[in-house]
mmCIF file of N, CA and C in Angstrom:
data_model
loop_
_atom_site.group_PDB
_atom_site.id
_atom_site.type_symbol
_atom_site.label_atom_id
_atom_site.label_comp_id
_atom_site.label_asym_id
_atom_site.label_seq_id
_atom_site.Cartn_x
_atom_site.Cartn_y
_atom_site.Cartn_z
ATOM 1 N N MET A 1 69.706 25.364 82.078
ATOM 2 C CA MET A 1 69.565 24.252 81.209
ATOM 3 C C MET A 1 71.188 24.047 80.204
ATOM 4 N N LYS A 2 71.800 25.293 80.404
ATOM 5 C CA LYS A 2 73.134 25.090 79.503
ATOM 6 C C LYS A 2 73.896 24.304 80.405
ATOM 7 N N ASN A 3 74.100 24.564 81.718
ATOM 8 C CA ASN A 3 74.993 23.696 82.194
ATOM 9 C C ASN A 3 74.449 22.321 82.315
ATOM 10 N N VAL A 4 73.362 21.538 82.471
ATOM 11 C CA VAL A 4 72.862 20.644 82.181
ATOM 12 C C VAL A 4 73.678 19.838 80.705
ATOM 13 N N ILE A 5 73.417 20.687 79.983
ATOM 14 C CA ILE A 5 73.972 20.401 78.763
ATOM 15 C C ILE A 5 75.535 20.191 78.526
ATOM 16 N N ILE A 6 76.054 21.138 79.184
ATOM 17 C CA ILE A 6 77.301 20.670 79.131
ATOM 18 C C ILE A 6 77.925 19.930 79.908
ATOM 19 N N LEU A 7 77.237 19.614 81.259
ATOM 20 C CA LEU A 7 77.764 18.496 81.501
ATOM 21 C C LEU A 7 77.255 16.943 81.043
ATOM 22 N N LEU A 8 76.073 16.573 80.503
ATOM 23 C CA LEU A 8 76.149 15.471 79.778
ATOM 24 C C LEU A 8 76.962 15.177 78.577
ATOM 25 N N THR A 9 77.157 16.375 78.178
ATOM 26 C CA THR A 9 77.984 16.201 76.856
ATOM 27 C C THR A 9 79.416 15.858 77.277
ATOM 28 N N LEU A 10 80.175 16.548 78.251
ATOM 29 C CA LEU A 10 81.297 16.005 78.761
ATOM 30 C C LEU A 10 81.256 14.832 79.433
ATOM 31 N N SER A 11 80.511 14.358 79.828
ATOM 32 C CA SER A 11 80.019 13.083 80.728
ATOM 33 C C SER A 11 79.938 11.708 79.551
ATOM 34 N N GLY A 12 79.917 12.066 78.128
ATOM 35 C CA GLY A 12 79.714 11.586 76.987
ATOM 36 C C GLY A 12 81.028 11.215 76.627
ATOM 37 N N LEU A 13 82.477 12.133 76.972
ATOM 38 C CA LEU A 13 83.709 11.571 76.803
ATOM 39 C C LEU A 13 84.305 10.515 77.507
ATOM 40 N N ILE A 14 83.542 10.061 78.670
ATOM 41 C CA ILE A 14 84.071 9.353 79.840
ATOM 42 C C ILE A 14 84.290 7.927 79.398
ATOM 43 N N PRO A 15 83.357 7.283 78.480
ATOM 44 C CA PRO A 15 83.743 6.192 77.687
ATOM 45 C C PRO A 15 85.093 6.152 76.454
ATOM 46 N N PHE A 16 85.211 7.202 76.143
ATOM 47 C CA PHE A 16 86.351 7.407 75.104
ATOM 48 C C PHE A 16 87.586 7.318 76.005
ATOM 49 N N TYR A 17 87.635 7.738 77.242
ATOM 50 C CA TYR A 17 88.918 7.434 77.855
ATOM 51 C C TYR A 17 88.822 6.678 79.213
ATOM 52 N N LEU A 18 87.710 5.543 78.964
ATOM 53 C CA LEU A 18 87.904 4.484 80.130
ATOM 54 C C LEU A 18 89.107 3.423 80.128
ATOM 55 N N LYS A 19 89.957 3.360 79.014
ATOM 56 C CA LYS A 19 90.714 2.819 79.388
ATOM 57 C C LYS A 19 91.820 3.389 79.950
ATOM 58 N N GLU A 20 92.333 4.562 79.812
ATOM 59 C CA GLU A 20 92.871 5.408 80.808
ATOM 60 C C GLU A 20 92.488 5.222 82.326
ATOM 61 N N ILE A 21 91.213 5.462 82.584
ATOM 62 C CA ILE A 21 90.837 5.600 83.990
ATOM 63 C C ILE A 21 91.139 4.200 84.424
ATOM 64 N N ILE A 22 90.854 3.067 84.001
ATOM 65 C CA ILE A 22 91.069 1.704 84.061
ATOM 66 C C ILE A 22 92.437 1.862 84.590
ATOM 67 N N PHE A 23 93.448 2.077 83.713
ATOM 68 C CA PHE A 23 95.135 1.894 84.029
ATOM 69 C C PHE A 23 95.209 2.836 85.582
ATOM 70 N N LEU A 24 94.644 4.028 85.177
ATOM 71 C CA LEU A 24 95.302 5.022 86.591
ATOM 72 C C LEU A 24 94.341 4.245 87.884
ATOM 73 N N LEU A 25 93.118 3.607 87.643
ATOM 74 C CA LEU A 25 92.747 3.158 89.018
ATOM 75 C C LEU A 25 93.777 1.675 89.306
ATOM 76 N N SER A 26 94.268 1.153 88.578
ATOM 77 C CA SER A 26 95.045 -0.038 88.624
ATOM 78 C C SER A 26 96.487 0.210 89.448
ATOM 79 N N LEU A 27 96.861 1.706 89.153
ATOM 80 C CA LEU A 27 97.806 1.873 89.292
ATOM 81 C C LEU A 27 98.063 2.368 91.091
ATOM 82 N N PHE A 28 96.515 2.226 91.947
ATOM 83 C CA PHE A 28 96.516 2.650 93.010
ATOM 84 C C PHE A 28 95.661 1.130 93.813
ATOM 85 N N ASN A 29 96.231 0.441 92.881
ATOM 86 C CA ASN A 29 95.797 -1.296 93.171
ATOM 87 C C ASN A 29 94.406 -1.314 93.592
ATOM 88 N N VAL A 30 93.333 -0.595 92.864
ATOM 89 C CA VAL A 30 92.309 -0.757 92.812
ATOM 90 C C VAL A 30 92.008 -2.076 92.022
ATOM 91 N N SER A 31 91.440 -2.974 92.296
ATOM 92 C CA SER A 31 91.117 -4.300 91.821
ATOM 93 C C SER A 31 90.100 -4.296 90.495
ATOM 94 N N ILE A 32 90.238 -4.392 89.346
ATOM 95 C CA ILE A 32 88.957 -4.073 88.382
ATOM 96 C C ILE A 32 88.933 -5.373 87.518
ATOM 97 N N PHE A 33 87.820 -6.133 87.814
ATOM 98 C CA PHE A 33 87.868 -7.258 86.806
ATOM 99 C C PHE A 33 87.132 -6.859 85.658
ATOM 100 N N PHE A 34 87.863 -6.370 84.859
ATOM 101 C CA PHE A 34 87.322 -5.645 83.379
ATOM 102 C C PHE A 34 88.218 -6.301 82.263
ATOM 103 N N GLU A 35 87.754 -7.165 81.353
ATOM 104 C CA GLU A 35 88.289 -7.907 80.014
ATOM 105 C C GLU A 35 88.123 -6.658 79.222
ATOM 106 N N PHE A 36 88.975 -6.155 78.592
ATOM 107 C CA PHE A 36 89.625 -5.041 77.970
ATOM 108 C C PHE A 36 89.941 -5.061 76.401
ATOM 109 N N SER A 37 88.822 -4.351 75.626
ATOM 110 C CA SER A 37 89.439 -4.595 74.279
ATOM 111 C C SER A 37 89.550 -2.947 73.381
ATOM 112 N N ASN A 38 90.219 -2.761 72.686
ATOM 113 C CA ASN A 38 90.322 -1.423 71.979
ATOM 114 C C ASN A 38 89.496 -1.077 71.196
ATOM 115 N N MET A 39 88.477 -2.356 71.049
ATOM 116 C CA MET A 39 87.333 -2.292 69.902
ATOM 117 C C MET A 39 86.255 -1.060 70.645
ATOM 118 N N TYR A 40 85.927 -1.267 71.841
ATOM 119 C CA TYR A 40 84.944 -0.742 72.023
ATOM 120 C C TYR A 40 84.916 0.941 72.125
ATOM 121 N N GLN A 41 86.382 1.361 71.858
ATOM 122 C CA GLN A 41 86.346 2.860 71.758
ATOM 123 C C GLN A 41 85.908 2.964 70.180
ATOM 124 N N TYR A 42 86.044 2.294 69.382
ATOM 125 C CA TYR A 42 85.846 2.424 68.072
ATOM 126 C C TYR A 42 83.821 1.952 67.837
ATOM 127 N N ILE A 43 83.612 1.212 68.778
ATOM 128 C CA ILE A 43 82.011 1.286 68.512
ATOM 129 C C ILE A 43 81.523 2.013 69.043
ATOM 130 N N TYR A 44 82.012 2.772 70.471
ATOM 131 C CA TYR A 44 81.072 3.832 71.235
ATOM 132 C C TYR A 44 81.355 5.135 70.085
ATOM 133 N N GLY A 45 82.380 5.368 69.428
ATOM 134 C CA GLY A 45 82.584 6.262 68.596
ATOM 135 C C GLY A 45 81.732 6.202 67.288
ATOM 136 N N SER A 46 81.434 5.162 67.281
ATOM 137 C CA SER A 46 80.357 5.135 65.792
ATOM 138 C C SER A 46 78.816 5.071 66.388
ATOM 139 N N ILE A 47 78.684 4.767 67.607
ATOM 140 C CA ILE A 47 77.121 5.366 68.123
ATOM 141 C C ILE A 47 76.997 6.734 68.239
ATOM 142 N N VAL A 48 78.094 7.334 68.861
ATOM 143 C CA VAL A 48 78.231 8.814 69.035
ATOM 144 C C VAL A 48 77.730 9.513 67.158
ATOM 145 N N ILE A 49 78.747 8.704 66.364
ATOM 146 C CA ILE A 49 78.344 9.593 65.190
ATOM 147 C C ILE A 49 77.166 9.535 64.667
ATOM 148 N N SER A 50 76.423 8.199 64.679
ATOM 149 C CA SER A 50 75.134 7.884 64.493
ATOM 150 C C SER A 50 74.071 8.673 64.999
ATOM 151 N N PHE A 51 74.294 9.204 66.252
ATOM 152 C CA PHE A 51 73.594 10.445 67.151
ATOM 153 C C PHE A 51 73.847 11.511 66.497
ATOM 154 N N LEU A 52 75.114 11.613 66.320
ATOM 155 C CA LEU A 52 75.248 13.439 65.697
ATOM 156 C C LEU A 52 74.522 13.454 64.219
ATOM 157 N N SER A 53 74.627 12.394 63.574
ATOM 158 C CA SER A 53 74.064 12.246 62.100
ATOM 159 C C SER A 53 72.568 12.516 62.677
ATOM 160 N N GLY A 54 71.701 11.579 63.351
ATOM 161 C CA GLY A 54 70.440 11.950 63.324
ATOM 162 C C GLY A 54 70.059 13.321 63.738
ATOM 163 N N MET A 55 70.979 13.974 64.753
ATOM 164 C CA MET A 55 70.718 15.268 64.866
ATOM 165 C C MET A 55 70.296 16.248 63.730
ATOM 166 N N GLN A 56 71.289 15.957 62.685
ATOM 167 C CA GLN A 56 71.296 16.459 61.545
ATOM 168 C C GLN A 56 70.192 16.615 60.754
ATOM 169 N N TRP A 57 69.885 15.262 60.514
ATOM 170 C CA TRP A 57 68.443 14.992 59.833
ATOM 171 C C TRP A 57 67.144 15.813 60.669
ATOM 172 N N GLN A 58 67.259 15.648 61.597
ATOM 173 C CA GLN A 58 66.279 16.088 62.636
ATOM 174 C C GLN A 58 66.301 17.999 62.102
ATOM 175 N N ARG A 59 67.024 18.066 62.253
ATOM 176 C CA ARG A 59 67.339 19.927 61.694
ATOM 177 C C ARG A 59 67.183 20.363 60.361
ATOM 178 N N PHE A 60 67.827 19.004 59.707
ATOM 179 C CA PHE A 60 67.517 19.431 57.991
ATOM 180 C C PHE A 60 65.718 19.305 57.591
ATOM 181 N N ILE A 61 65.115 18.330 58.231
ATOM 182 C CA ILE A 61 63.793 18.093 58.372
ATOM 183 C C ILE A 61 63.117 19.317 58.818
ATOM 184 N N TYR A 62 63.240 19.542 59.999
ATOM 185 C CA TYR A 62 62.558 20.629 60.810
ATOM 186 C C TYR A 62 62.654 21.999 60.031
ATOM 187 N N HIS A 63 63.784 22.116 59.364
ATOM 188 C CA HIS A 63 64.169 23.263 58.650
ATOM 189 C C HIS A 63 63.564 23.220 57.224
ATOM 190 N N SER A 64 62.847 22.036 56.627
ATOM 191 C CA SER A 64 62.540 22.102 55.385
ATOM 192 C C SER A 64 63.317 22.484 54.442
ATOM 193 N N GLU A 65 64.318 21.920 54.410
ATOM 194 C CA GLU A 65 65.806 21.728 53.534
ATOM 195 C C GLU A 65 65.412 20.981 52.281
ATOM 196 N N ARG A 66 65.531 21.999 51.021
ATOM 197 C CA ARG A 66 65.194 21.198 49.974
ATOM 198 C C ARG A 66 66.370 20.356 49.279
ATOM 199 N N ALA A 67 67.664 20.811 49.613
ATOM 200 C CA ALA A 67 68.831 20.470 49.043
ATOM 201 C C ALA A 67 68.414 18.886 49.193
ATOM 202 N N VAL A 68 68.750 18.121 48.702
ATOM 203 C CA VAL A 68 68.575 16.289 48.656
ATOM 204 C C VAL A 68 70.075 15.765 48.802
ATOM 205 N N TYR A 69 71.141 16.496 48.453
ATOM 206 C CA TYR A 69 72.429 16.130 48.896
ATOM 207 C C TYR A 69 72.376 16.333 50.308
ATOM 208 N N LYS A 70 71.719 17.262 51.133
ATOM 209 C CA LYS A 70 72.027 17.475 52.624
ATOM 210 C C LYS A 70 71.539 16.116 53.196
ATOM 211 N N TYR A 71 70.303 15.573 52.796
ATOM 212 C CA TYR A 71 69.689 14.522 53.510
ATOM 213 C C TYR A 71 70.656 13.183 53.525
ATOM 214 N N PHE A 72 71.887 12.985 52.507
ATOM 215 C CA PHE A 72 72.509 12.052 52.278
ATOM 216 C C PHE A 72 73.973 12.354 53.115
ATOM 217 N N LEU A 73 74.124 13.486 53.348
ATOM 218 C CA LEU A 73 75.466 13.735 54.197
ATOM 219 C C LEU A 73 75.513 13.073 55.356
ATOM 220 N N PRO A 74 74.326 12.949 56.234
ATOM 221 C CA PRO A 74 74.419 12.142 57.647
ATOM 222 C C PRO A 74 73.951 11.047 57.613
ATOM 223 N N ILE A 75 73.781 10.538 56.516
ATOM 224 C CA ILE A 75 73.869 8.648 56.271
ATOM 225 C C ILE A 75 75.107 8.380 55.852
ATOM 226 N N PHE A 76 75.818 9.089 55.072
ATOM 227 C CA PHE A 76 76.972 9.159 54.870
ATOM 228 C C PHE A 76 77.923 8.910 55.925
ATOM 229 N N SER A 77 77.866 9.773 56.887
ATOM 230 C CA SER A 77 78.647 9.529 57.983
ATOM 231 C C SER A 77 78.276 8.331 58.981
ATOM 232 N N SER A 78 77.366 8.238 59.202
ATOM 233 C CA SER A 78 76.956 6.912 59.615
ATOM 234 C C SER A 78 77.229 5.632 59.019
ATOM 235 N N ILE A 79 77.181 5.382 57.848
ATOM 236 C CA ILE A 79 77.326 4.306 57.356
ATOM 237 C C ILE A 79 79.044 4.007 57.205
ATOM 238 N N TRP A 80 79.575 5.024 57.363
ATOM 239 C CA TRP A 80 80.951 5.130 57.184
ATOM 240 C C TRP A 80 81.718 4.609 58.581
ATOM 241 N N ALA A 81 80.969 5.075 59.620
ATOM 242 C CA ALA A 81 81.423 4.611 61.168
ATOM 243 C C ALA A 81 80.899 3.378 61.320
ATOM 244 N N TRP A 82 79.961 2.563 60.453
ATOM 245 C CA TRP A 82 79.600 1.358 61.045
ATOM 246 C C TRP A 82 80.273 0.628 59.991
ATOM 247 N N SER A 83 81.337 0.782 59.373
ATOM 248 C CA SER A 83 81.867 -0.129 58.498
ATOM 249 C C SER A 83 83.275 -0.388 59.018
ATOM 250 N N LEU A 84 82.902 -0.371 60.438
ATOM 251 C CA LEU A 84 84.130 -1.555 61.320
ATOM 252 C C LEU A 84 84.524 -2.740 61.081
ATOM 253 N N ILE A 85 84.160 -3.111 60.310
ATOM 254 C CA ILE A 85 84.985 -4.534 60.187
ATOM 255 C C ILE A 85 86.236 -4.194 59.567
ATOM 256 N N PHE A 86 86.763 -3.382 59.243
ATOM 257 C CA PHE A 86 88.362 -3.367 58.910
ATOM 258 C C PHE A 86 89.189 -3.362 60.206
ATOM 259 N N ASP A 87 90.087 -3.086 60.011
ATOM 260 C CA ASP A 87 91.238 -3.631 61.203
ATOM 261 C C ASP A 87 91.023 -2.558 61.880
ATOM 262 N N ILE A 88 92.026 -2.350 62.810
ATOM 263 C CA ILE A 88 92.137 -1.453 64.162
ATOM 264 C C ILE A 88 92.393 -0.076 63.318
ATOM 265 N N PHE A 89 93.419 0.071 62.336
ATOM 266 C CA PHE A 89 93.720 1.176 61.981
ATOM 267 C C PHE A 89 93.060 1.926 61.341
ATOM 268 N N ASN A 90 92.367 1.132 60.243
ATOM 269 C CA ASN A 90 91.310 1.498 59.461
ATOM 270 C C ASN A 90 90.330 2.026 60.389
ATOM 271 N N SER A 91 89.746 1.447 61.455
ATOM 272 C CA SER A 91 88.664 1.856 62.253
ATOM 273 C C SER A 91 89.282 3.166 62.651
ATOM 274 N N LEU A 92 90.345 3.084 63.378
ATOM 275 C CA LEU A 92 90.877 4.478 63.981
ATOM 276 C C LEU A 92 90.596 5.532 62.777
ATOM 277 N N PHE A 93 90.955 5.285 61.589
ATOM 278 C CA PHE A 93 90.835 6.406 60.757
ATOM 279 C C PHE A 93 89.296 6.497 60.793
ATOM 280 N N ILE A 94 88.365 5.725 60.475
ATOM 281 C CA ILE A 94 87.015 5.982 60.219
ATOM 282 C C ILE A 94 86.153 6.391 61.305
ATOM 283 N N VAL A 95 86.705 6.051 62.428
ATOM 284 C CA VAL A 95 86.138 7.279 63.974
ATOM 285 C C VAL A 95 86.442 8.517 63.301
ATOM 286 N N ILE A 96 87.714 8.757 63.406
ATOM 287 C CA ILE A 96 88.155 9.993 63.213
ATOM 288 C C ILE A 96 88.032 10.832 62.314
ATOM 289 N N SER A 97 87.873 10.374 61.318
ATOM 290 C CA SER A 97 87.096 11.130 60.148
ATOM 291 C C SER A 97 85.614 11.234 60.331
ATOM 292 N N GLY A 98 84.841 10.212 60.797
ATOM 293 C CA GLY A 98 83.383 10.374 60.931
ATOM 294 C C GLY A 98 83.183 11.513 61.916
ATOM 295 N N LEU A 99 83.970 11.719 63.314
ATOM 296 C CA LEU A 99 83.624 12.881 63.992
ATOM 297 C C LEU A 99 83.955 14.198 63.392
ATOM 298 N N SER A 100 85.248 14.013 62.831
ATOM 299 C CA SER A 100 85.396 15.080 62.083
ATOM 300 C C SER A 100 84.728 15.771 60.962
ATOM 301 N N PHE A 101 83.740 14.844 60.111
ATOM 302 C CA PHE A 101 82.940 14.905 59.266
ATOM 303 C C PHE A 101 81.665 15.610 59.960
ATOM 304 N N CYS A 102 80.893 14.875 60.704
ATOM 305 C CA CYS A 102 79.901 15.400 61.474
ATOM 306 C C CYS A 102 80.269 16.664 62.111
ATOM 307 N N LEU A 103 81.390 17.079 62.723
ATOM 308 C CA LEU A 103 81.474 18.485 63.337
ATOM 309 C C LEU A 103 81.393 19.447 62.145
ATOM 310 N N ILE A 104 82.392 19.115 61.113
ATOM 311 C CA ILE A 104 82.365 19.993 59.699
ATOM 312 C C ILE A 104 80.767 20.010 58.845
ATOM 313 N N ILE A 105 79.819 19.146 58.999
ATOM 314 C CA ILE A 105 78.668 19.251 58.551
ATOM 315 C C ILE A 105 77.863 20.058 58.768
ATOM 316 N N GLU A 106 77.940 19.534 60.716
ATOM 317 C CA GLU A 106 77.155 21.200 61.543
ATOM 318 C C GLU A 106 77.738 22.100 61.444
ATOM 319 N N LEU A 107 78.800 22.573 61.570
ATOM 320 C CA LEU A 107 79.334 24.015 61.495
ATOM 321 C C LEU A 107 79.061 24.622 60.106
ATOM 322 N N ILE A 108 78.966 24.168 59.189
ATOM 323 C CA ILE A 108 78.686 24.500 57.789
ATOM 324 C C ILE A 108 77.240 24.654 57.261
ATOM 325 N N PHE A 109 76.758 23.987 57.883
ATOM 326 C CA PHE A 109 74.931 23.865 57.406
ATOM 327 C C PHE A 109 74.129 24.143 58.545
ATOM 328 N N GLN A 110 74.454 24.018 59.608
ATOM 329 C CA GLN A 110 73.707 24.866 60.985
ATOM 330 C C GLN A 110 74.450 25.819 61.674
ATOM 331 N N ASN A 111 75.311 26.819 61.067
ATOM 332 C CA ASN A 111 76.291 27.495 61.632
ATOM 333 C C ASN A 111 75.219 28.618 62.113
ATOM 334 N N LYS A 112 74.161 29.218 61.349
ATOM 335 C CA LYS A 112 73.454 30.415 62.315
ATOM 336 C C LYS A 112 72.511 29.757 63.315
ATOM 337 N N LEU A 113 72.329 28.520 63.270
ATOM 338 C CA LEU A 113 70.979 28.032 64.155
ATOM 339 C C LEU A 113 71.725 27.548 65.609
ATOM 340 N N ILE A 114 72.903 27.152 65.496
ATOM 341 C CA ILE A 114 73.534 27.069 66.814
ATOM 342 C C ILE A 114 74.437 27.858 67.612
ATOM 343 N N PRO A 115 73.942 28.189 68.887
ATOM 344 C CA PRO A 115 74.483 29.083 69.438
ATOM 345 C C PRO A 115 76.350 29.010 70.093
ATOM 346 N N VAL A 116 76.410 30.220 70.336
ATOM 347 C CA VAL A 116 78.017 29.991 70.298
ATOM 348 C C VAL A 116 78.779 29.224 71.485
ATOM 349 N N TRP A 117 78.148 29.151 72.539
ATOM 350 C CA TRP A 117 78.775 27.995 73.422
ATOM 351 C C TRP A 117 78.542 26.870 73.098
ATOM 352 N N PHE A 118 77.496 26.162 72.197
ATOM 353 C CA PHE A 118 77.239 25.159 72.091
ATOM 354 C C PHE A 118 78.085 24.376 70.836
ATOM 355 N N LYS A 119 78.346 25.720 69.997
ATOM 356 C CA LYS A 119 79.382 25.561 68.701
ATOM 357 C C LYS A 119 80.853 25.408 70.024
ATOM 358 N N ASN A 120 81.220 26.092 70.406
ATOM 359 C CA ASN A 120 82.505 25.913 71.123
ATOM 360 C C ASN A 120 82.595 24.519 71.943
ATOM 361 N N LEU A 121 81.491 24.085 72.565
ATOM 362 C CA LEU A 121 81.854 22.903 73.108
ATOM 363 C C LEU A 121 81.653 21.588 72.251
ATOM 364 N N ARG A 122 81.028 21.781 70.899
ATOM 365 C CA ARG A 122 80.827 20.674 69.906
ATOM 366 C C ARG A 122 82.569 21.013 69.586
ATOM 367 N N ILE A 123 83.249 21.601 69.140
ATOM 368 C CA ILE A 123 84.532 21.384 68.876
ATOM 369 C C ILE A 123 85.659 21.007 69.584
ATOM 370 N N ILE A 124 85.355 21.469 71.129
ATOM 371 C CA ILE A 124 86.048 20.934 72.287
ATOM 372 C C ILE A 124 85.759 19.621 72.553
ATOM 373 N N THR A 125 84.917 18.967 72.436
ATOM 374 C CA THR A 125 84.336 17.889 72.088
ATOM 375 C C THR A 125 85.117 16.863 71.663
ATOM 376 N N THR A 126 84.962 17.485 70.315
ATOM 377 C CA THR A 126 85.327 16.618 69.213
ATOM 378 C C THR A 126 86.730 16.317 69.334
ATOM 379 N N ILE A 127 87.623 17.386 69.613
ATOM 380 C CA ILE A 127 88.940 17.502 69.609
ATOM 381 C C ILE A 127 89.516 16.346 70.883
ATOM 382 N N LEU A 128 88.676 16.846 71.830
ATOM 383 C CA LEU A 128 89.005 15.775 73.047
ATOM 384 C C LEU A 128 88.397 14.153 72.943
ATOM 385 N N ALA A 129 87.459 13.782 72.223
ATOM 386 C CA ALA A 129 87.465 12.628 71.448
ATOM 387 C C ALA A 129 88.200 12.069 70.598
ATOM 388 N N ILE A 130 88.720 12.746 69.840
ATOM 389 C CA ILE A 130 89.850 12.247 68.867
ATOM 390 C C ILE A 130 91.403 12.224 69.875
ATOM 391 N N LEU A 131 91.005 13.134 70.550
ATOM 392 C CA LEU A 131 92.721 12.728 71.442
ATOM 393 C C LEU A 131 92.733 11.357 72.127
ATOM 394 N N SER A 132 91.318 10.981 72.337
ATOM 395 C CA SER A 132 91.430 9.659 73.463
ATOM 396 C C SER A 132 91.858 8.650 72.474
ATOM 397 N N PHE A 133 92.133 8.521 71.291
ATOM 398 C CA PHE A 133 92.484 7.554 70.545
ATOM 399 C C PHE A 133 93.951 7.117 70.519
ATOM 400 N N TYR A 134 94.500 9.137 71.154
ATOM 401 C CA TYR A 134 96.148 8.936 70.820
ATOM 402 C C TYR A 134 96.515 8.526 72.195
ATOM 403 N N VAL A 135 96.095 8.738 73.076
ATOM 404 C CA VAL A 135 96.585 8.822 74.918
ATOM 405 C C VAL A 135 96.791 7.411 74.997
#
């Protein structure tokens, strides 16, 4: 089960690097008819942040957390990510800070519930997702 989770998590990074993959394929004369926009990275990042926020909600509800502020943290990061109506620079900042914020929330509030291998996987995938915006 652990290997399946690792494989699925790492395959989730493919859309972040789709621009680079298409560029590399075009170097080898592979004809790709793909109208490309940088905005898809930000939209996909927002979807990932919303998914991670939903995971936090599930954990807080399952463990009957009484602190009300914990319920607002996942909502905040999701709303923050979907405010992508800004220009590209602000979208970049919003998605990167949203991914970082989701990781920080998970490491602070779910530290004892998450296995070490999964925690390391989350840190690595978050860093790789953030680096995809700079490649």
